[in-house]
Amino acid sequence: MSVSLTESAARQIKKQLEKRGQGIGLKLGVKKSGCSGYAYVLDYADTLNENDTVFEGFGVKVIVPQSDLEFVDGIELDYRREGINEAFKFNNPNVKGTCGCGESFSVG
């Protein structure tokens, strides 16, 4: 199982945690949503739960609940600026399809 992040994503996570003033990393998970099945959920992580798996890159921790690992195994978390928009991007090899609005994804 692996989750990785780009240097750009790590910089953004560090920046957000510093601005917030606390937190041990970024929590990455999924929830049932949209017309395709699942959507990503990002949140701050202040503590580790017993069922969490920790991945680290560029000095930043990404915490994933074990129940969500199968949906994000192999994912690369990126942070990109495109024009006036900037956001996290999910490069997930498990995705077999996405909905038209881009809110949700399906796995095969």
Short mmCIF file of N, CA, C and O in Angstrom, two decimals:
data_model
loop_
_atom_site.label_atom_id
_atom_site.label_comp_id
_atom_site.label_asym_id
_atom_site.label_seq_id
_atom_site.Cartn_x
_atom_site.Cartn_y
_atom_site.Cartn_z
N MET A 1 0.85 -1.18 0.00
CA MET A 1 0.00 0.00 0.00
C MET A 1 0.89 1.24 0.00
O MET A 1 1.87 1.31 0.72
N SER A 2 0.50 2.21 -0.82
CA SER A 2 1.29 3.44 -0.84
C SER A 2 0.43 4.65 -1.18
O SER A 2 -0.53 4.55 -1.93
N VAL A 3 0.80 5.74 -0.59
CA VAL A 3 0.23 7.06 -0.89
C VAL A 3 1.43 7.99 -0.97
O VAL A 3 2.29 7.98 -0.09
N SER A 4 1.51 8.77 -2.04
CA SER A 4 2.63 9.70 -2.17
C SER A 4 2.10 11.10 -2.44
O SER A 4 0.93 11.29 -2.77
N LEU A 5 2.98 12.06 -2.32
CA LEU A 5 2.61 13.44 -2.61
C LEU A 5 3.76 14.14 -3.29
O LEU A 5 4.91 13.77 -3.11
N THR A 6 3.39 15.13 -4.07
CA THR A 6 4.41 15.93 -4.75
C THR A 6 4.97 16.96 -3.77
O THR A 6 4.37 17.25 -2.73
N GLU A 7 6.10 17.54 -4.16
CA GLU A 7 6.69 18.59 -3.32
C GLU A 7 5.74 19.78 -3.21
O GLU A 7 5.63 20.40 -2.16
N SER A 8 5.03 20.09 -4.27
CA SER A 8 4.06 21.18 -4.26
C SER A 8 2.94 20.92 -3.25
O SER A 8 2.54 21.81 -2.51
N ALA A 9 2.43 19.68 -3.21
CA ALA A 9 1.39 19.33 -2.25
C ALA A 9 1.92 19.42 -0.83
O ALA A 9 1.25 19.93 0.07
N ALA A 10 3.15 18.95 -0.61
CA ALA A 10 3.75 19.00 0.73
C ALA A 10 3.90 20.44 1.20
O ALA A 10 3.60 20.76 2.36
N ARG A 11 4.35 21.32 0.31
CA ARG A 11 4.48 22.75 0.69
C ARG A 11 3.14 23.34 1.10
O ARG A 11 3.04 24.07 2.08
N GLN A 12 2.08 23.01 0.34
CA GLN A 12 0.76 23.54 0.65
C GLN A 12 0.23 23.00 1.97
O GLN A 12 -0.35 23.74 2.76
N ILE A 13 0.44 21.72 2.23
CA ILE A 13 -0.01 21.12 3.49
C ILE A 13 0.72 21.77 4.66
O ILE A 13 0.10 22.16 5.66
N LYS A 14 2.05 21.94 4.55
CA LYS A 14 2.83 22.60 5.61
C LYS A 14 2.30 24.01 5.86
O LYS A 14 2.14 24.44 7.00
N LYS A 15 2.05 24.73 4.77
CA LYS A 15 1.56 26.11 4.87
C LYS A 15 0.21 26.15 5.60
O LYS A 15 0.00 26.99 6.48
N GLN A 16 -0.69 25.24 5.25
CA GLN A 16 -2.01 25.22 5.88
C GLN A 16 -1.93 24.84 7.36
O GLN A 16 -2.62 25.41 8.19
N LEU A 17 -1.06 23.87 7.68
CA LEU A 17 -0.91 23.48 9.08
C LEU A 17 -0.29 24.61 9.90
O LEU A 17 -0.70 24.83 11.05
N GLU A 18 0.69 25.31 9.34
CA GLU A 18 1.28 26.45 10.04
C GLU A 18 0.26 27.55 10.27
O GLU A 18 0.19 28.14 11.35
N LYS A 19 -0.54 27.83 9.26
CA LYS A 19 -1.58 28.86 9.38
C LYS A 19 -2.61 28.47 10.45
O LYS A 19 -3.07 29.30 11.22
N ARG A 20 -2.92 27.19 10.49
CA ARG A 20 -3.89 26.68 11.47
C ARG A 20 -3.30 26.69 12.88
O ARG A 20 -4.01 26.82 13.86
N GLY A 21 -1.98 26.49 12.99
CA GLY A 21 -1.31 26.54 14.28
C GLY A 21 -1.24 25.20 14.99
O GLY A 21 -0.70 25.12 16.10
N GLN A 22 -1.75 24.16 14.41
CA GLN A 22 -1.68 22.82 15.00
C GLN A 22 -1.99 21.77 13.95
O GLN A 22 -2.44 22.08 12.86
N GLY A 23 -1.73 20.51 14.31
CA GLY A 23 -2.01 19.40 13.41
C GLY A 23 -0.75 18.60 13.13
O GLY A 23 0.35 19.14 13.09
N ILE A 24 -0.94 17.29 12.94
CA ILE A 24 0.20 16.41 12.67
C ILE A 24 0.30 16.06 11.19
O ILE A 24 1.28 15.49 10.76
N GLY A 25 -0.74 16.39 10.43
CA GLY A 25 -0.70 16.07 9.01
C GLY A 25 -2.06 16.26 8.36
O GLY A 25 -2.96 16.87 8.94
N LEU A 26 -2.18 15.70 7.18
CA LEU A 26 -3.42 15.79 6.40
C LEU A 26 -4.08 14.43 6.39
O LEU A 26 -3.42 13.41 6.15
N LYS A 27 -5.37 14.38 6.68
CA LYS A 27 -6.12 13.13 6.65
C LYS A 27 -6.79 13.01 5.29
O LYS A 27 -7.45 13.93 4.83
N LEU A 28 -6.57 11.88 4.61
CA LEU A 28 -7.14 11.61 3.30
C LEU A 28 -8.04 10.40 3.41
O LEU A 28 -7.64 9.35 3.91
N GLY A 29 -9.28 10.55 2.95
CA GLY A 29 -10.22 9.44 2.96
C GLY A 29 -11.19 9.57 1.81
O GLY A 29 -11.03 10.44 0.94
N VAL A 30 -12.18 8.70 1.79
CA VAL A 30 -13.23 8.74 0.78
C VAL A 30 -14.57 8.63 1.47
O VAL A 30 -14.68 8.13 2.59
N LYS A 31 -15.61 9.09 0.78
CA LYS A 31 -16.99 8.91 1.25
C LYS A 31 -17.86 8.61 0.04
O LYS A 31 -17.52 8.99 -1.09
N LYS A 32 -18.95 7.93 0.27
CA LYS A 32 -19.91 7.68 -0.80
C LYS A 32 -20.52 9.01 -1.18
O LYS A 32 -20.97 9.75 -0.32
N SER A 33 -20.52 9.31 -2.49
CA SER A 33 -21.00 10.61 -2.92
C SER A 33 -21.18 10.65 -4.42
O SER A 33 -20.56 9.88 -5.16
N GLY A 34 -22.01 11.57 -4.88
CA GLY A 34 -22.13 11.86 -6.31
C GLY A 34 -22.71 10.73 -7.11
O GLY A 34 -23.17 9.72 -6.59
N CYS A 35 -22.65 10.90 -8.40
CA CYS A 35 -23.26 9.92 -9.30
C CYS A 35 -22.33 8.77 -9.66
O CYS A 35 -22.79 7.75 -10.17
N SER A 36 -21.04 8.88 -9.37
CA SER A 36 -20.11 7.80 -9.70
C SER A 36 -19.80 6.89 -8.52
O SER A 36 -19.31 5.79 -8.71
N GLY A 37 -20.01 7.35 -7.31
CA GLY A 37 -19.80 6.46 -6.17
C GLY A 37 -19.05 7.02 -4.99
O GLY A 37 -19.48 6.91 -3.87
N TYR A 38 -17.87 7.62 -5.23
CA TYR A 38 -17.03 8.08 -4.11
C TYR A 38 -16.45 9.46 -4.38
O TYR A 38 -16.24 9.84 -5.53
N ALA A 39 -16.18 10.17 -3.30
CA ALA A 39 -15.51 11.47 -3.38
C ALA A 39 -14.40 11.48 -2.33
O ALA A 39 -14.49 10.80 -1.30
N TYR A 40 -13.36 12.24 -2.60
CA TYR A 40 -12.26 12.37 -1.66
C TYR A 40 -12.66 13.29 -0.52
O TYR A 40 -13.40 14.26 -0.72
N VAL A 41 -12.12 13.00 0.66
CA VAL A 41 -12.33 13.84 1.84
C VAL A 41 -10.96 14.21 2.38
O VAL A 41 -10.13 13.33 2.65
N LEU A 42 -10.70 15.49 2.52
CA LEU A 42 -9.46 15.99 3.11
C LEU A 42 -9.79 16.73 4.39
O LEU A 42 -10.76 17.49 4.45
N ASP A 43 -8.98 16.50 5.41
CA ASP A 43 -9.18 17.18 6.69
C ASP A 43 -7.83 17.27 7.39
O ASP A 43 -6.88 16.59 7.01
N TYR A 44 -7.75 18.07 8.42
CA TYR A 44 -6.56 18.12 9.24
C TYR A 44 -6.57 16.92 10.18
O TYR A 44 -7.62 16.48 10.62
N ALA A 45 -5.41 16.41 10.50
CA ALA A 45 -5.28 15.34 11.48
C ALA A 45 -4.57 15.90 12.70
O ALA A 45 -3.45 16.40 12.59
N ASP A 46 -5.22 15.83 13.84
CA ASP A 46 -4.62 16.28 15.09
C ASP A 46 -4.11 15.12 15.92
O ASP A 46 -3.24 15.28 16.76
N THR A 47 -4.70 13.94 15.70
CA THR A 47 -4.29 12.74 16.42
C THR A 47 -4.31 11.56 15.46
O THR A 47 -4.90 11.63 14.39
N LEU A 48 -3.68 10.48 15.88
CA LEU A 48 -3.72 9.23 15.11
C LEU A 48 -4.70 8.28 15.78
O LEU A 48 -4.69 8.14 17.01
N ASN A 49 -5.53 7.65 14.99
CA ASN A 49 -6.42 6.62 15.49
C ASN A 49 -5.74 5.26 15.31
O ASN A 49 -4.82 5.11 14.49
N GLU A 50 -6.21 4.29 16.03
CA GLU A 50 -5.63 2.95 16.00
C GLU A 50 -5.64 2.35 14.59
O GLU A 50 -4.74 1.63 14.21
N ASN A 51 -6.65 2.70 13.79
CA ASN A 51 -6.79 2.10 12.45
C ASN A 51 -6.23 2.99 11.34
O ASN A 51 -6.54 2.77 10.18
N ASP A 52 -5.42 3.99 11.68
CA ASP A 52 -4.84 4.88 10.68
C ASP A 52 -3.50 4.34 10.17
O ASP A 52 -2.73 3.76 10.92
N THR A 53 -3.25 4.57 8.90
CA THR A 53 -1.96 4.28 8.30
C THR A 53 -1.31 5.60 7.92
O THR A 53 -1.97 6.47 7.35
N VAL A 54 -0.04 5.76 8.24
CA VAL A 54 0.67 7.02 8.00
C VAL A 54 1.66 6.85 6.85
O VAL A 54 2.45 5.91 6.83
N PHE A 55 1.59 7.79 5.90
CA PHE A 55 2.55 7.86 4.80
C PHE A 55 3.24 9.21 4.94
O PHE A 55 2.62 10.19 5.37
N GLU A 56 4.52 9.28 4.58
CA GLU A 56 5.25 10.53 4.74
C GLU A 56 6.06 10.83 3.50
O GLU A 56 6.63 9.94 2.87
N GLY A 57 6.07 12.11 3.13
CA GLY A 57 6.87 12.56 2.01
C GLY A 57 7.18 14.04 2.17
O GLY A 57 6.31 14.81 2.57
N PHE A 58 8.40 14.43 1.88
CA PHE A 58 8.85 15.82 1.98
C PHE A 58 8.55 16.40 3.36
O PHE A 58 8.21 17.57 3.50
N GLY A 59 8.65 15.56 4.40
CA GLY A 59 8.46 16.02 5.77
C GLY A 59 7.02 16.22 6.18
O GLY A 59 6.75 16.82 7.22
N VAL A 60 6.08 15.71 5.39
CA VAL A 60 4.65 15.87 5.68
C VAL A 60 3.99 14.50 5.80
O VAL A 60 4.28 13.60 5.02
N LYS A 61 3.10 14.37 6.79
CA LYS A 61 2.38 13.12 6.98
C LYS A 61 1.00 13.19 6.31
O LYS A 61 0.30 14.18 6.42
N VAL A 62 0.66 12.09 5.62
CA VAL A 62 -0.68 11.90 5.09
C VAL A 62 -1.23 10.67 5.81
O VAL A 62 -0.63 9.60 5.77
N ILE A 63 -2.36 10.86 6.49
CA ILE A 63 -2.95 9.81 7.30
C ILE A 63 -4.20 9.29 6.60
O ILE A 63 -5.06 10.07 6.19
N VAL A 64 -4.28 7.96 6.45
CA VAL A 64 -5.40 7.33 5.75
C VAL A 64 -6.02 6.27 6.67
O VAL A 64 -5.30 5.39 7.15
N PRO A 65 -7.34 6.33 6.90
CA PRO A 65 -7.98 5.26 7.65
C PRO A 65 -7.85 3.93 6.88
O PRO A 65 -7.98 3.91 5.66
N GLN A 66 -7.61 2.84 7.58
CA GLN A 66 -7.44 1.54 6.93
C GLN A 66 -8.65 1.19 6.05
O GLN A 66 -8.48 0.58 5.00
N SER A 67 -9.83 1.60 6.45
CA SER A 67 -11.04 1.29 5.68
C SER A 67 -11.05 1.95 4.30
O SER A 67 -11.76 1.50 3.41
N ASP A 68 -10.24 2.99 4.11
CA ASP A 68 -10.20 3.72 2.84
C ASP A 68 -8.98 3.38 1.98
O ASP A 68 -8.87 3.84 0.85
N LEU A 69 -8.06 2.59 2.52
CA LEU A 69 -6.81 2.30 1.82
C LEU A 69 -7.02 1.70 0.44
O LEU A 69 -6.33 2.06 -0.52
N GLU A 70 -7.96 0.79 0.29
CA GLU A 70 -8.15 0.13 -1.01
C GLU A 70 -8.55 1.12 -2.10
O GLU A 70 -8.29 0.89 -3.27
N PHE A 71 -9.16 2.23 -1.73
CA PHE A 71 -9.61 3.24 -2.70
C PHE A 71 -8.50 4.21 -3.10
O PHE A 71 -8.58 4.85 -4.14
N VAL A 72 -7.49 4.35 -2.24
CA VAL A 72 -6.44 5.34 -2.50
C VAL A 72 -5.04 4.73 -2.64
O VAL A 72 -4.07 5.46 -2.78
N ASP A 73 -4.95 3.41 -2.63
CA ASP A 73 -3.65 2.76 -2.77
C ASP A 73 -3.00 3.16 -4.09
O ASP A 73 -3.59 3.05 -5.16
N GLY A 74 -1.78 3.68 -4.02
CA GLY A 74 -1.06 4.10 -5.21
C GLY A 74 -1.31 5.54 -5.63
O GLY A 74 -0.73 6.02 -6.60
N ILE A 75 -2.15 6.25 -4.91
CA ILE A 75 -2.51 7.63 -5.28
C ILE A 75 -1.32 8.57 -5.07
O ILE A 75 -0.49 8.37 -4.19
N GLU A 76 -1.24 9.57 -5.93
CA GLU A 76 -0.31 10.67 -5.76
C GLU A 76 -1.13 11.93 -5.55
O GLU A 76 -1.99 12.27 -6.37
N LEU A 77 -0.90 12.60 -4.45
CA LEU A 77 -1.58 13.85 -4.14
C LEU A 77 -0.72 15.00 -4.64
O LEU A 77 0.47 15.09 -4.30
N ASP A 78 -1.30 15.85 -5.47
CA ASP A 78 -0.58 16.98 -6.06
C ASP A 78 -1.33 18.26 -5.71
O ASP A 78 -2.49 18.23 -5.32
N TYR A 79 -0.66 19.39 -5.85
CA TYR A 79 -1.29 20.69 -5.65
C TYR A 79 -0.89 21.56 -6.82
O TYR A 79 0.30 21.76 -7.07
N ARG A 80 -1.87 22.03 -7.58
CA ARG A 80 -1.59 22.78 -8.80
C ARG A 80 -2.33 24.10 -8.84
O ARG A 80 -3.44 24.21 -8.35
N ARG A 81 -1.69 25.03 -9.48
CA ARG A 81 -2.31 26.33 -9.76
C ARG A 81 -2.53 26.38 -11.26
O ARG A 81 -1.60 26.22 -12.05
N GLU A 82 -3.78 26.57 -11.67
CA GLU A 82 -4.13 26.68 -13.08
C GLU A 82 -4.92 27.97 -13.27
O GLU A 82 -6.08 28.04 -12.88
N GLY A 83 -4.26 28.96 -13.84
CA GLY A 83 -4.91 30.28 -13.96
C GLY A 83 -5.12 30.87 -12.58
O GLY A 83 -4.19 30.96 -11.78
N ILE A 84 -6.36 31.24 -12.27
CA ILE A 84 -6.66 31.81 -10.95
C ILE A 84 -7.10 30.73 -9.95
O ILE A 84 -7.32 31.03 -8.79
N ASN A 85 -7.21 29.49 -10.42
CA ASN A 85 -7.64 28.40 -9.55
C ASN A 85 -6.44 27.61 -9.04
O ASN A 85 -5.48 27.38 -9.76
N GLU A 86 -6.53 27.20 -7.79
CA GLU A 86 -5.53 26.32 -7.23
C GLU A 86 -6.24 25.29 -6.35
O GLU A 86 -7.21 25.61 -5.67
N ALA A 87 -5.77 24.04 -6.43
CA ALA A 87 -6.44 22.98 -5.69
C ALA A 87 -5.57 21.73 -5.64
O ALA A 87 -4.64 21.57 -6.43
N PHE A 88 -5.92 20.84 -4.70
CA PHE A 88 -5.30 19.53 -4.66
C PHE A 88 -5.84 18.71 -5.82
O PHE A 88 -7.02 18.80 -6.17
N LYS A 89 -4.97 17.93 -6.43
CA LYS A 89 -5.33 17.03 -7.52
C LYS A 89 -4.99 15.61 -7.08
O LYS A 89 -3.97 15.39 -6.43
N PHE A 90 -5.83 14.68 -7.46
CA PHE A 90 -5.67 13.29 -7.05
C PHE A 90 -5.35 12.44 -8.27
O PHE A 90 -6.19 12.27 -9.15
N ASN A 91 -4.13 11.93 -8.35
CA ASN A 91 -3.71 11.04 -9.44
C ASN A 91 -3.83 9.61 -8.91
O ASN A 91 -2.91 9.08 -8.31
N ASN A 92 -5.03 9.03 -9.12
CA ASN A 92 -5.37 7.75 -8.52
C ASN A 92 -5.46 6.65 -9.57
O ASN A 92 -6.35 6.69 -10.42
N PRO A 93 -4.57 5.65 -9.53
CA PRO A 93 -4.60 4.58 -10.53
C PRO A 93 -5.80 3.65 -10.38
O PRO A 93 -6.09 2.87 -11.29
N ASN A 94 -6.53 3.72 -9.28
CA ASN A 94 -7.69 2.85 -9.05
C ASN A 94 -8.96 3.35 -9.72
O ASN A 94 -9.93 2.61 -9.84
N VAL A 95 -8.98 4.61 -10.14
CA VAL A 95 -10.19 5.20 -10.70
C VAL A 95 -10.46 4.61 -12.08
O VAL A 95 -9.60 4.62 -12.95
N LYS A 96 -11.67 4.12 -12.24
CA LYS A 96 -12.09 3.55 -13.53
C LYS A 96 -13.02 4.50 -14.28
O LYS A 96 -13.24 4.35 -15.46
N GLY A 97 -13.58 5.48 -13.59
CA GLY A 97 -14.46 6.45 -14.22
C GLY A 97 -14.76 7.60 -13.27
O GLY A 97 -14.65 7.46 -12.06
N THR A 98 -15.12 8.73 -13.85
CA THR A 98 -15.53 9.89 -13.05
C THR A 98 -16.85 10.40 -13.57
O THR A 98 -17.23 10.14 -14.72
N CYS A 99 -17.55 11.16 -12.75
CA CYS A 99 -18.81 11.72 -13.20
C CYS A 99 -18.54 12.97 -14.04
O CYS A 99 -17.44 13.51 -14.03
N GLY A 100 -19.53 13.42 -14.76
CA GLY A 100 -19.38 14.57 -15.64
C GLY A 100 -18.99 15.84 -14.93
O GLY A 100 -18.24 16.66 -15.47
N CYS A 101 -19.47 16.03 -13.70
CA CYS A 101 -19.15 17.27 -12.98
C CYS A 101 -17.81 17.18 -12.26
O CYS A 101 -17.32 18.18 -11.74
N GLY A 102 -17.20 15.99 -12.22
CA GLY A 102 -15.89 15.84 -11.59
C GLY A 102 -15.92 15.71 -10.09
O GLY A 102 -14.88 15.70 -9.44
N GLU A 103 -17.10 15.59 -9.50
CA GLU A 103 -17.22 15.51 -8.05
C GLU A 103 -16.90 14.12 -7.50
O GLU A 103 -16.38 13.98 -6.41
N SER A 104 -17.21 13.08 -8.26
CA SER A 104 -17.04 11.74 -7.73
C SER A 104 -16.34 10.83 -8.73
O SER A 104 -16.20 11.15 -9.89
N PHE A 105 -15.93 9.65 -8.21
CA PHE A 105 -15.22 8.68 -9.05
C PHE A 105 -15.71 7.29 -8.71
O PHE A 105 -16.32 7.05 -7.69
N SER A 106 -15.41 6.35 -9.60
CA SER A 106 -15.74 4.94 -9.36
C SER A 106 -14.46 4.13 -9.48
O SER A 106 -13.51 4.53 -10.15
N VAL A 107 -14.44 2.99 -8.80
CA VAL A 107 -13.31 2.08 -8.87
C VAL A 107 -13.79 0.77 -9.45
O VAL A 107 -14.95 0.41 -9.36
N GLY A 108 -12.87 0.06 -10.10
CA GLY A 108 -13.26 -1.16 -10.79
C GLY A 108 -13.17 -2.39 -9.97
O GLY A 108 -12.95 -2.59 -8.90
#
